[in-house]
Amino acid sequence: MSPAAAQPETDVAAAIRGRLAGFVRTLRMNGFPVGLAESRDALAILAAADLSRPSALMPALRTLFATRPADWERFPEIYKAYWSARRTGMRVATSGASRKGGLDIRSWPGPDPRPGQEGAPDRVTRAEDEDHAAESEDEAGSRRAGGSRIESLAHTDFRHLNDPAEIEAAHALAERLARRMRARLARRERVARRGRRLDLRRTLARAVERGGEPLDLVRRRPRRKPLKLVILLDASGSMSVYSATFVRFMHGVLAGFARADAFVFHTRLIQVSQALRERDPVRAAERFALLAQGFGGGTRIGGALETFNRAYASRTLTSRTAVMIVSDGYDTGEPEILAREMARLRRRARRVIWLNPMLGWRDYAPAARGMRAALPHVDLFAPAHDLASLAALEPELARL
Amino acid sequence: MTAPLDRDAIATRLAETGYVPDRDLSVALALMQRLSRPLLLEGEAGVGKTEIAKALAAIHDTRLIRLQCWEGLDRAAALYEWNYQRQLLAIKAREGHDAKVVEAEIFSETYLLERPLLAAIRQEKPPVLLIDEIDRADEEFEAFLLELLSDFQVSIPELGTVQATSVPHVILTSNATRELSDALRRRCLYHYVDYPEPDREARILLARLPGIDAALATQIARFIAKVRREDLAKVPGVAESLDFAASLVGLTDLREDPDAVRDALIALLKTREDRARLAPEVVARLVEGSA
């Protein structure tokens, strides 16, 4: 295992450097964000390592190169494959290589002005990301290999995902995206949480400037109730290609977030918040699938909303609640019922968002009777057919 | 900085202070000193991340300065604050004096309240700075922290720049409730703290519970490893296994007293559903498998 052991003694340092550079390349190919600083530190580690007893080398390099649990998990395998391989620079394919580690939603490109996006409302744009600017040049380089894949994945309509690995990657991304959105929304919530009373600390600070007289009273802004999200997901047959991704998205929003609720509807309405609070996403999806079984016939959106308004609205809706309906709007019930229930919902919720995967399709016009009936009662009508359109929702949710 | 200890020295010293180290953790700690980089510890709640910082402070015989992060934590609570009350009193007491003199006086050390971060960089001997649960703090704070951790200096407008007297050993912990920024992750060395393997957990039990029978400790450690593999809402951490084992001290075999084991589960399982999942027959099976 020792990198020096296999080399002639003449130029050990150069040989080690070469091998190490190859290892760094291997790590980058496997999605590790390795920059110059890490390479330099790795050389320092190798220089200081007792090469006659190299057992500490793997853990040392692991501590240096891994930055998150998934990479930590994969590192020993990649290390072993590289340092015990005869040739250098070979690609080490590990099971999770192209999955979590290599894909990062933060490296997504902006909205794609392809013709397929024409139906999208102008006001929906991609979330700006502060972290993005902080990323260094070499980090961007390390992602270049996976970049085109991420780009295509972000803009691939969920119904066009066929490869199981791609589907899993899209699901995982939807989940991660939701978690990031949740973290940001929670932060905004905190910023808004100011008491009605005097801010004593700031008032005193001002008083010092004024020679001890509390002339400027600093007040806290009125308290605003925390933001809450309720998701209603259409689980009917026409939505089936999209619902799996949304289940993962909902799971990401709900996990550990107390102020969110989730429902699915088909011909009936079922609360799935508890099932989705399962920590493991796959298990959550399984529990969800069990709950959603036993539906039949067409989609009764109006009827489902009626059930929601009657049985759940008083408990789940507050004046700071956004309701997100995910549906293609194909309703087999009466449009009048849908319109009436949407109006009731609109009165009780702060904001009603309707996500329609078909809105991302070229030439789509919301012609379905149900969709037309619902539209007047919707604050935001947005596409949700690919990961980029999900990412674009964040600023909209934040505007509550 | 004190002379860096190598991996073996760290492992030995950790063991002396009563901390049973993970095989690779001492490597990470040695590296952290050699490269003067912060160490980010991630892992489930209850795996003993905070204990690591305490043990590190013990082996360096230095202060542990802890910054507990929370949502809304800001610079004033983390770095420094002026003691406004005392400043106001001083202003009142010196009424009529030259305003400039009074101003210079009230914005001096005497009226400065040190918070953990400022305290940490003003120690003669490098302390261990534990930034606990960084994932609970906001992203703005994370960015600010990154700046502080690279420069180890703080600018206080009224006083000027405060340069670190000594560079602290920085340990950050995260339970992954929020995705940390790549910038922070890359600034830090990384160690994922897992639940201890049964034989390490047995050694932890022996180290912390002097009265415990060695065979029982091994059996309990194996039992807990099995419990952790069950489908639980709240997987028991090391503190829970210590409580569990403490209530069984005196036994030599778990099979001796099934009632005692069942009663002790209260220390291990913290939710009603988990209690329901570990029905008596399940427990009996796990105990049997651990013998």
XYZ file of C-alpha atoms in Angstrom:
691
model
C 0.000 0.000 0.000
C 2.832 2.397 0.642
C 3.217 4.629 -2.369
C 6.977 4.571 -1.952
C 7.377 0.849 -1.608
C 6.707 0.139 -5.264
C 9.087 2.830 -6.500
C 12.856 2.720 -6.924
C 14.664 4.617 -4.203
C 16.311 7.112 -6.497
C 13.585 9.712 -6.815
C 11.008 8.811 -4.265
C 9.686 12.349 -3.864
C 8.938 12.836 -7.562
C 7.374 9.405 -7.813
C 5.141 10.125 -4.846
C 4.110 13.443 -6.301
C 3.180 11.754 -9.558
C 1.176 9.061 -7.846
C -0.535 11.595 -5.670
C -1.484 13.753 -8.646
C -3.048 10.673 -10.195
C -4.935 9.986 -6.993
C -6.247 13.554 -6.909
C -7.454 13.146 -10.491
C -9.191 9.927 -9.526
C -10.905 11.652 -6.635
C -12.062 14.480 -8.855
C -13.441 12.026 -11.376
C -15.397 10.567 -8.507
C -16.841 13.938 -7.618
C -14.612 14.951 -4.700
C -14.097 18.714 -4.513
C -10.313 18.630 -4.375
C -8.497 21.922 -4.750
C -4.873 23.023 -4.738
C -4.851 23.519 -0.977
C -5.820 19.887 -0.431
C -3.179 18.622 -2.854
C -0.525 20.691 -1.091
C -1.592 19.407 2.307
C -1.593 15.856 1.005
C 2.022 16.272 -0.082
C 2.870 17.556 3.372
C 1.185 14.504 4.870
C 3.113 12.164 2.601
C 6.367 13.937 3.359
C 5.803 13.566 7.067
C 4.313 10.101 7.001
C 6.301 7.221 8.314
C 6.299 5.228 5.110
C 7.552 2.087 6.735
C 4.272 1.989 8.584
C 1.651 3.451 6.271
C -1.489 2.404 8.124
C -2.215 5.997 9.073
C -2.025 7.225 5.507
C -5.510 6.233 4.390
C -7.261 7.767 7.422
C -5.149 10.912 7.086
C -5.966 11.403 3.419
C -9.578 10.542 4.111
C -9.828 13.238 6.753
C -8.266 15.658 4.307
C -10.194 14.866 1.138
C -13.655 13.799 2.276
C -16.026 16.644 3.050
C -19.376 14.962 3.507
C -20.761 11.630 4.733
C -21.259 10.089 1.279
C -17.633 10.813 0.310
C -16.407 9.613 3.683
C -18.194 6.350 3.039
C -16.729 5.831 -0.445
C -13.175 6.955 0.243
C -11.604 3.704 1.500
C -12.808 1.830 -1.572
C -11.432 4.430 -3.993
C -8.186 4.634 -2.037
C -7.703 0.903 -2.065
C -8.532 0.605 -5.739
C -6.098 3.369 -6.673
C -3.092 2.616 -4.500
C -3.196 -1.090 -5.087
C -3.770 -0.753 -8.824
C -0.717 -1.218 -11.038
C -1.401 1.595 -13.468
C -1.994 5.158 -12.374
C -4.839 7.437 -13.361
C -7.364 4.683 -13.891
C -10.951 5.544 -13.318
C -12.288 4.028 -10.188
C -15.926 3.317 -10.534
C -17.675 2.866 -7.239
C -21.299 2.148 -6.688
C -22.252 5.632 -5.588
C -19.724 7.445 -7.732
C -22.012 9.284 -10.068
C -24.770 9.665 -7.557
C -24.757 11.879 -4.501
C -21.125 12.810 -4.383
C -20.724 14.114 -7.884
C -23.995 15.923 -8.245
C -24.551 19.165 -6.496
C -27.624 21.242 -7.085
C -25.607 24.325 -6.305
C -23.744 23.891 -9.546
C -26.897 23.961 -11.575
C -27.006 26.360 -14.457
C -29.661 29.020 -14.669
C -32.978 28.610 -16.452
C -32.610 27.266 -19.922
C -34.212 29.460 -22.583
C -35.066 26.449 -24.726
C -38.309 26.469 -26.679
C -39.652 23.852 -24.297
C -39.691 26.447 -21.535
C -41.817 28.944 -23.428
C -44.945 28.316 -21.445
C -43.251 29.228 -18.169
C -44.410 32.422 -16.465
C -41.783 35.138 -16.546
C -41.786 35.776 -12.854
C -40.485 32.334 -12.029
C -36.731 32.478 -12.127
C -34.053 30.395 -10.601
C -33.053 30.967 -6.997
C -29.889 33.006 -6.616
C -27.319 31.207 -4.613
C -24.886 33.053 -2.413
C -22.593 30.091 -2.012
C -22.055 29.870 -5.684
C -19.788 32.899 -5.843
C -17.701 31.607 -2.988
C -16.677 28.535 -4.895
C -13.159 28.664 -6.102
C -11.963 28.113 -9.603
C -10.487 24.699 -9.075
C -13.654 23.472 -7.507
C -15.617 24.385 -10.561
C -13.000 22.474 -12.529
C -13.487 19.385 -10.458
C -17.141 19.392 -11.334
C -16.634 19.898 -15.009
C -16.772 16.203 -15.684
C -20.228 15.872 -14.191
C -21.453 19.264 -15.319
C -23.141 18.368 -18.555
C -24.906 15.522 -16.842
C -26.220 17.742 -14.097
C -27.355 20.253 -16.652
C -29.235 17.693 -18.643
C -30.728 16.175 -15.517
C -31.909 19.544 -14.250
C -33.768 20.183 -17.473
C -34.992 16.707 -18.271
C -38.711 16.362 -17.972
C -39.378 13.787 -15.270
C -41.416 11.724 -17.715
C -38.333 11.327 -19.909
C -36.213 9.794 -17.187
C -35.875 6.104 -17.936
C -32.588 4.895 -16.554
C -33.050 3.792 -12.907
C -29.806 5.496 -11.919
C -30.974 8.765 -13.439
C -34.348 8.489 -11.772
C -32.658 7.887 -8.442
C -30.328 10.826 -9.046
C -33.265 13.097 -9.893
C -35.133 11.948 -6.798
C -32.119 12.510 -4.613
C -31.668 15.968 -6.095
C -35.322 16.852 -5.574
C -34.908 15.822 -1.976
C -31.733 17.818 -1.467
C -33.242 20.820 -3.160
C -36.226 20.658 -0.837
C -33.932 20.482 2.184
C -32.035 23.525 1.068
C -35.247 25.409 0.429
C -36.479 24.427 3.855
C -33.310 25.711 5.485
C -33.587 29.043 3.718
C -37.268 29.435 4.453
C -36.625 28.679 8.094
C -33.942 31.349 8.114
C -36.285 33.959 6.656
C -38.777 32.985 9.257
C -36.215 33.739 11.934
C -35.384 37.129 10.467
C -39.056 38.026 10.635
C -39.398 36.961 14.254
C -39.165 40.262 16.110
C -41.069 41.062 19.254
C -43.436 43.991 19.661
C -41.472 45.294 22.611
C -38.553 47.668 22.883
C -35.241 46.260 21.781
C -33.339 47.008 24.947
C -29.922 46.054 23.697
C -30.073 48.309 20.649
C -31.735 51.128 22.559
C -28.938 51.110 25.106
C -26.345 50.998 22.377
C -27.857 54.129 20.849
C -28.057 55.780 24.248
C -24.295 55.450 24.626
C -23.867 57.472 21.454
C -26.281 60.081 22.809
C -24.364 60.623 26.020
C -26.522 58.325 28.069
C -29.925 59.611 27.091
C -32.139 56.977 25.531
C -33.357 59.347 22.818
C -33.663 56.792 20.070
C -35.980 54.029 21.075
C -35.398 50.954 18.976
C -38.506 48.892 18.612
C -38.872 45.444 17.288
C -41.073 44.885 14.345
C -44.413 43.256 15.040
C -44.208 39.552 15.384
C -45.141 37.607 12.313
C -46.425 34.117 12.560
C -44.086 31.494 11.172
C -44.458 30.345 7.640
C -46.115 27.057 6.945
C -46.415 24.926 3.868
C -49.218 22.518 2.951
C -48.725 20.318 -0.093
C -51.582 18.614 -1.917
C -50.299 16.092 -4.428
C -52.346 14.613 -7.231
C -51.562 10.882 -7.253
C -53.794 9.943 -10.163
C -52.741 7.860 -13.132
C -52.072 10.837 -15.380
C -49.653 12.198 -12.799
C -47.922 8.922 -12.028
C -44.676 9.749 -13.855
C -44.327 12.869 -11.757
C -45.647 11.786 -8.390
C -42.598 9.691 -7.416
C -40.332 12.710 -7.729
C -42.772 14.875 -5.815
C -42.974 12.330 -3.042
C -39.230 12.710 -2.593
C -39.545 16.481 -2.832
C -42.282 16.456 -0.207
C -40.175 14.203 1.970
C -37.354 16.695 1.801
C -39.643 19.548 2.780
C -41.284 17.686 5.603
C -38.434 15.827 7.258
C -37.827 17.521 10.544
C -39.901 20.570 9.645
C -42.771 20.844 12.071
C -44.789 23.416 10.184
C -45.626 21.507 7.035
C -48.334 19.085 6.064
C -48.765 16.839 3.085
C -51.784 15.226 1.474
C -52.316 13.113 -1.609
C -55.524 12.908 -3.535
C -56.951 10.791 -6.255
C -60.580 9.987 -5.724
C -60.096 10.554 -2.028
C -57.859 12.740 0.097
C -55.362 11.202 2.472
C -53.031 12.891 4.913
C -49.510 11.558 4.455
C -47.506 13.906 6.694
C -46.671 11.148 9.149
C -45.573 8.673 6.506
C -43.345 11.304 4.976
C -41.707 12.103 8.277
C -40.024 8.736 8.076
C -36.330 9.565 8.004
C -35.318 7.164 5.299
C -36.586 8.507 1.935
C -37.058 5.109 0.367
C -38.998 3.812 3.344
C -41.080 6.992 3.312
C -41.907 6.418 -0.342
C -42.909 2.839 0.476
C -45.191 3.897 3.323
C -46.608 6.550 1.068
C -47.282 4.012 -1.691
C -49.124 1.788 0.792
C -51.303 4.707 1.863
C -52.063 5.705 -1.695
C -53.209 2.203 -2.627
C -56.844 1.364 -3.087
C -57.767 4.393 -5.103
C -59.713 3.883 -8.275
C -61.512 5.720 -11.031
C -60.840 9.273 -12.071
C -59.446 12.258 -10.234
C -61.864 14.262 -8.175
C -59.860 17.370 -7.390
C -62.909 19.366 -6.358
C -64.094 16.609 -4.060
C -60.641 16.205 -2.533
C -60.428 19.939 -1.900
C -63.880 19.858 -0.346
C -62.697 17.176 2.055
C -59.611 19.232 2.814
C -61.580 22.420 3.437
C -64.083 20.658 5.646
C -61.919 18.294 7.633
C -58.401 19.690 7.663
C -58.376 23.372 6.789
C -59.220 24.664 10.241
C -56.380 22.671 11.765
C -53.740 23.042 9.094
C -54.220 26.511 7.618
C -53.043 29.723 9.198
C -52.746 33.195 7.755
C -49.093 32.407 7.066
C -49.691 29.182 5.184
C -48.907 28.587 1.556
C -50.872 25.821 -0.100
C -49.103 24.079 -2.918
C -51.246 21.979 -5.220
C -49.369 19.691 -7.576
C -51.689 18.492 -10.309
C -52.248 18.464 -14.047
C -55.784 19.730 -13.479
C -57.611 16.829 -15.112
C -60.700 16.681 -12.950
C -63.461 14.185 -13.555
C -65.742 15.992 -11.123
C -67.836 19.066 -11.722
C -65.771 22.212 -12.468
C -68.226 24.255 -10.357
C -67.286 22.271 -7.273
C -63.589 22.773 -7.997
C -64.065 26.520 -8.482
C -66.087 26.822 -5.282
C -63.601 24.850 -3.200
C -60.634 26.714 -4.663
C -62.299 29.980 -3.688
C -62.807 28.718 -0.144
C -59.215 27.584 0.017
C -57.995 30.901 -1.342
C -59.793 32.794 1.420
C -58.177 30.784 4.173
C -54.634 30.421 2.916
C -52.114 33.185 2.516
C -51.127 32.039 -0.925
C -52.185 29.293 -3.283
C -49.592 27.891 -5.638
C -50.549 25.505 -8.390
C -47.746 23.477 -9.894
C -48.598 21.854 -13.165
C -45.981 19.579 -14.726
C -47.615 20.034 -18.123
C -47.050 23.759 -17.998
C -43.440 23.001 -18.836
C -44.453 21.285 -22.059
C -44.214 23.037 -25.318
C -47.552 24.345 -26.627
C -49.399 23.536 -23.447
C -52.369 25.707 -22.695
C -54.405 25.129 -19.542
C -57.486 24.112 -21.459
C -58.717 21.355 -19.181
C -62.038 22.349 -17.630
C -60.759 21.759 -14.144
C -57.658 23.836 -14.699
C -59.704 26.719 -16.117
C -62.046 26.585 -13.170
C -59.183 26.671 -10.698
C -56.970 29.316 -12.288
C -58.848 32.433 -11.098
C -58.187 31.339 -7.517
C -54.476 30.696 -7.902
C -51.791 33.182 -6.901
C -48.993 31.471 -8.739
C -49.289 29.050 -11.607
C -45.927 27.502 -12.332
C -44.403 24.578 -14.191
C -42.923 21.687 -12.250
C -41.785 19.184 -14.775
C -38.049 19.179 -14.134
C -35.602 19.915 -11.337
C -34.807 23.418 -12.588
C -38.467 24.408 -12.349
C -38.594 23.095 -8.774
C -35.501 25.111 -7.913
C -37.152 28.229 -9.342
C -39.924 27.999 -6.774
C -37.866 29.004 -3.797
C -38.088 32.798 -4.154
C -41.817 32.427 -4.679
C -42.230 30.549 -1.440
C -40.074 33.078 0.328
C -42.385 35.926 -0.716
C -45.076 34.835 1.674
C 1.416 26.336 19.664
C 2.496 23.404 21.675
C 4.482 20.772 19.851
C 2.138 18.619 17.802
C 1.604 15.143 19.098
C 1.722 12.257 16.686
C -1.061 9.799 16.217
C 0.151 7.231 18.740
C 0.835 9.832 21.379
C -2.660 11.209 20.886
C -4.217 7.765 21.098
C -2.351 7.057 24.316
C -3.167 10.418 25.865
C -6.830 10.119 24.906
C -6.990 6.732 26.583
C -5.346 8.192 29.696
C -8.009 10.870 29.979
C -10.696 8.198 29.850
C -11.685 8.711 26.236
C -11.626 5.543 24.164
C -10.606 6.747 20.708
C -11.782 5.490 17.381
C -8.853 4.065 15.398
C -8.815 6.867 12.833
C -9.829 9.730 15.082
C -6.340 10.145 16.524
C -5.040 10.464 12.961
C -7.528 13.252 12.302
C -6.563 15.024 15.520
C -2.857 14.733 14.725
C -3.466 16.119 11.265
C -5.557 18.944 12.610
C -2.554 20.183 14.594
C -0.046 19.613 11.841
C -2.063 21.540 9.255
C -3.632 24.011 11.726
C -7.018 23.434 10.225
C -10.390 23.182 11.922
C -11.896 19.720 12.193
C -15.510 19.175 11.225
C -17.145 16.259 13.006
C -20.357 14.962 11.557
C -22.515 12.119 12.719
C -25.801 11.223 14.333
C -26.750 12.846 17.611
C -25.347 10.949 20.563
C -22.229 9.461 18.996
C -20.008 11.584 21.244
C -18.858 14.436 19.015
C -18.791 16.918 21.874
C -16.873 14.416 23.986
C -14.090 14.507 21.418
C -13.613 18.238 21.948
C -13.535 17.725 25.696
C -10.977 14.949 25.344
C -8.832 17.113 23.072
C -8.870 19.897 25.661
C -7.889 17.360 28.306
C -4.883 16.013 26.408
C -3.612 19.515 25.706
C -4.414 20.504 29.258
C -6.114 23.629 27.999
C -9.429 25.435 28.215
C -12.459 24.290 26.296
C -14.386 27.269 24.962
C -17.752 26.299 23.637
C -19.996 28.187 21.262
C -23.380 26.533 21.057
C -25.013 27.502 17.787
C -28.688 28.241 17.375
C -30.941 29.720 14.774
C -30.494 33.473 14.937
C -27.053 33.420 16.547
C -25.335 36.656 15.556
C -21.951 38.316 15.945
C -22.960 40.078 19.151
C -23.727 36.785 20.860
C -20.750 34.940 19.406
C -17.934 37.490 19.297
C -18.226 40.536 21.526
C -20.656 43.091 22.847
C -20.239 46.369 24.655
C -21.459 46.458 28.229
C -23.995 49.207 27.634
C -25.286 49.361 31.172
C -21.833 50.022 32.566
C -21.085 52.489 29.799
C -24.224 54.449 30.642
C -23.335 54.516 34.308
C -19.857 55.744 33.428
C -21.268 58.505 31.262
C -23.629 59.643 34.045
C -20.863 59.527 36.651
C -18.575 61.706 34.548
C -21.087 64.289 33.470
C -19.316 67.575 32.888
C -16.022 65.928 31.941
C -14.469 66.291 28.523
C -16.610 64.281 26.122
C -13.610 62.941 24.206
C -11.995 61.561 27.356
C -15.234 59.935 28.425
C -15.659 58.404 24.997
C -12.160 56.996 24.931
C -12.763 55.500 28.328
C -16.096 53.854 27.716
C -14.896 52.204 24.530
C -12.025 50.429 26.209
C -11.330 46.892 27.352
C -13.075 47.462 30.644
C -16.431 47.771 28.951
C -15.951 45.031 26.399
C -17.862 41.811 26.946
C -16.017 38.855 25.535
C -18.136 36.200 23.881
C -16.750 32.725 23.061
C -15.087 33.542 19.739
C -13.233 36.592 20.996
C -12.297 34.773 24.160
C -10.934 31.884 22.121
C -8.470 33.987 20.145
C -7.284 35.947 23.184
C -5.966 33.031 25.233
C -2.286 32.757 26.030
C -2.385 29.015 25.611
C -4.275 27.818 22.528
C -7.646 26.623 23.790
C -9.972 24.139 22.146
C -12.766 26.101 20.507
C -15.843 23.939 20.128
C -18.382 25.337 17.679
C -21.218 23.021 18.485
C -24.012 22.200 16.033
C -22.944 24.663 13.374
C -25.815 23.395 11.227
C -28.235 25.177 13.566
C -26.739 28.591 12.877
C -27.761 30.592 9.823
C -25.818 30.635 6.603
C -24.729 34.250 7.121
C -23.156 33.253 10.386
C -21.427 30.341 8.740
C -19.886 32.750 6.228
C -18.746 35.071 8.995
C -17.215 32.160 10.861
C -15.314 31.096 7.779
C -13.724 34.530 7.600
C -12.760 34.457 11.250
C -11.326 30.942 11.006
C -9.065 31.839 8.110
C -7.689 35.106 9.531
C -7.968 34.617 13.273
C -8.419 38.306 13.709
C -11.396 40.441 14.553
C -12.010 44.053 13.844
C -13.757 46.018 16.577
C -14.540 49.472 15.161
C -13.878 51.385 18.401
C -10.744 49.455 19.353
C -9.137 48.374 16.121
C -8.063 44.959 14.986
C -7.618 42.225 17.532
C -5.062 39.698 16.339
C -5.202 36.210 17.780
C -2.860 35.778 20.739
C -2.754 32.105 19.911
C -4.583 30.082 17.294
C -7.139 27.800 18.930
C -7.757 24.174 18.032
C -11.129 24.445 16.376
C -13.672 21.656 16.368
C -16.994 22.050 14.631
C -19.832 19.601 15.023
C -22.879 19.095 12.865
C -25.896 16.825 13.013
C -26.621 17.538 9.370
C -29.968 19.232 9.956
C -28.921 21.673 7.255
C -26.568 21.326 4.334
C -23.350 23.169 5.196
C -21.687 25.313 2.573
C -18.974 23.773 0.440
C -16.692 26.629 1.411
C -16.896 25.686 5.067
C -16.538 21.999 4.372
C -13.422 22.613 2.343
C -11.878 24.838 4.973
C -12.101 21.979 7.471
C -10.690 18.552 7.889
C -13.470 16.033 8.134
C -14.238 13.073 10.301
C -17.473 11.161 10.301
C -18.215 9.922 13.779
C -20.100 6.671 13.766
C -21.651 4.735 16.597
C -18.830 2.794 18.269
C -18.172 -0.770 17.213
C -19.198 -3.274 19.921
C -15.673 -3.838 21.233
C -14.978 -0.106 21.469
C -18.330 0.456 23.126
C -17.489 -2.309 25.620
C -14.231 -0.517 26.410
C -16.140 2.751 26.846
C -18.495 1.049 29.302
C -15.549 -0.416 31.207
C -13.772 2.919 31.318
C -16.792 4.876 32.537
C -18.478 2.329 34.794
C -15.820 0.965 37.135
C -18.082 -1.588 38.790
C -19.190 -3.328 35.630
C -18.381 -6.940 34.849
C -16.215 -7.214 31.725
C -18.242 -10.018 30.167
C -21.453 -8.106 30.828
C -20.006 -4.984 29.192
C -19.208 -6.979 26.062
C -22.668 -8.490 26.068
C -24.349 -5.103 26.533
C -22.278 -3.569 23.745
C -23.315 -6.332 21.359
C -26.935 -5.994 22.460
C -26.892 -2.255 21.822
C -25.333 -2.748 18.407
C -28.290 -4.987 17.562
C -30.770 -2.503 18.992
C -29.272 0.203 16.764
C -29.950 -1.931 13.723
C -33.648 -2.142 14.600
C -36.027 0.252 12.891
C -36.060 2.951 15.562
C -37.165 6.569 15.509
C -34.407 7.570 17.905
C -31.314 5.413 17.772
C -29.649 5.257 21.209
C -26.341 7.111 21.512
C -23.375 6.448 23.749
C -24.856 8.386 26.665
C -27.945 6.194 26.486
C -25.904 2.997 26.469
C -23.977 4.241 29.506
C -27.247 4.855 31.361
C -28.547 1.496 30.245
C -25.401 -0.304 31.367
C -25.276 1.624 34.645
C -28.669 0.294 35.626
C -27.485 -3.264 34.967
C -24.245 -3.100 36.957
C -24.122 -6.067 39.297
C -25.291 -8.609 36.755
C -22.853 -10.901 34.996
C -25.171 -12.007 32.206
C -28.154 -10.241 30.645
C -30.084 -13.512 30.526
C -29.958 -13.691 34.328
C -32.647 -11.088 34.804
C -34.916 -10.367 31.821
C -37.071 -8.051 33.955
C -34.096 -5.866 34.810
C -33.193 -5.616 31.119
C -36.741 -4.616 30.245
C -36.766 -2.007 32.997
C -33.406 -0.659 31.875
C -34.724 -0.127 28.348
C -36.245 3.093 29.629
C -32.707 4.514 29.537
C -32.173 3.337 25.986
C -35.405 4.077 24.147
C -36.832 7.552 24.279
C -40.058 7.369 22.293
C -43.254 5.423 22.762
C -43.091 3.914 19.282
C -39.598 2.648 19.899
C -40.712 1.020 23.139
C -43.517 -0.633 21.209
C -41.142 -1.831 18.495
C -38.872 -3.529 21.012
C -41.492 -5.883 22.405
C -40.314 -8.287 25.132
C -39.892 -11.173 22.690
C -37.763 -8.964 20.417
C -35.606 -7.993 23.378
C -35.278 -11.632 24.413
C -34.128 -12.521 20.903
C -31.574 -9.670 20.852
C -30.259 -10.646 24.285
C -29.928 -14.262 23.184
C -28.028 -13.170 20.072
C -25.635 -11.065 22.126
C -24.589 -13.790 24.520
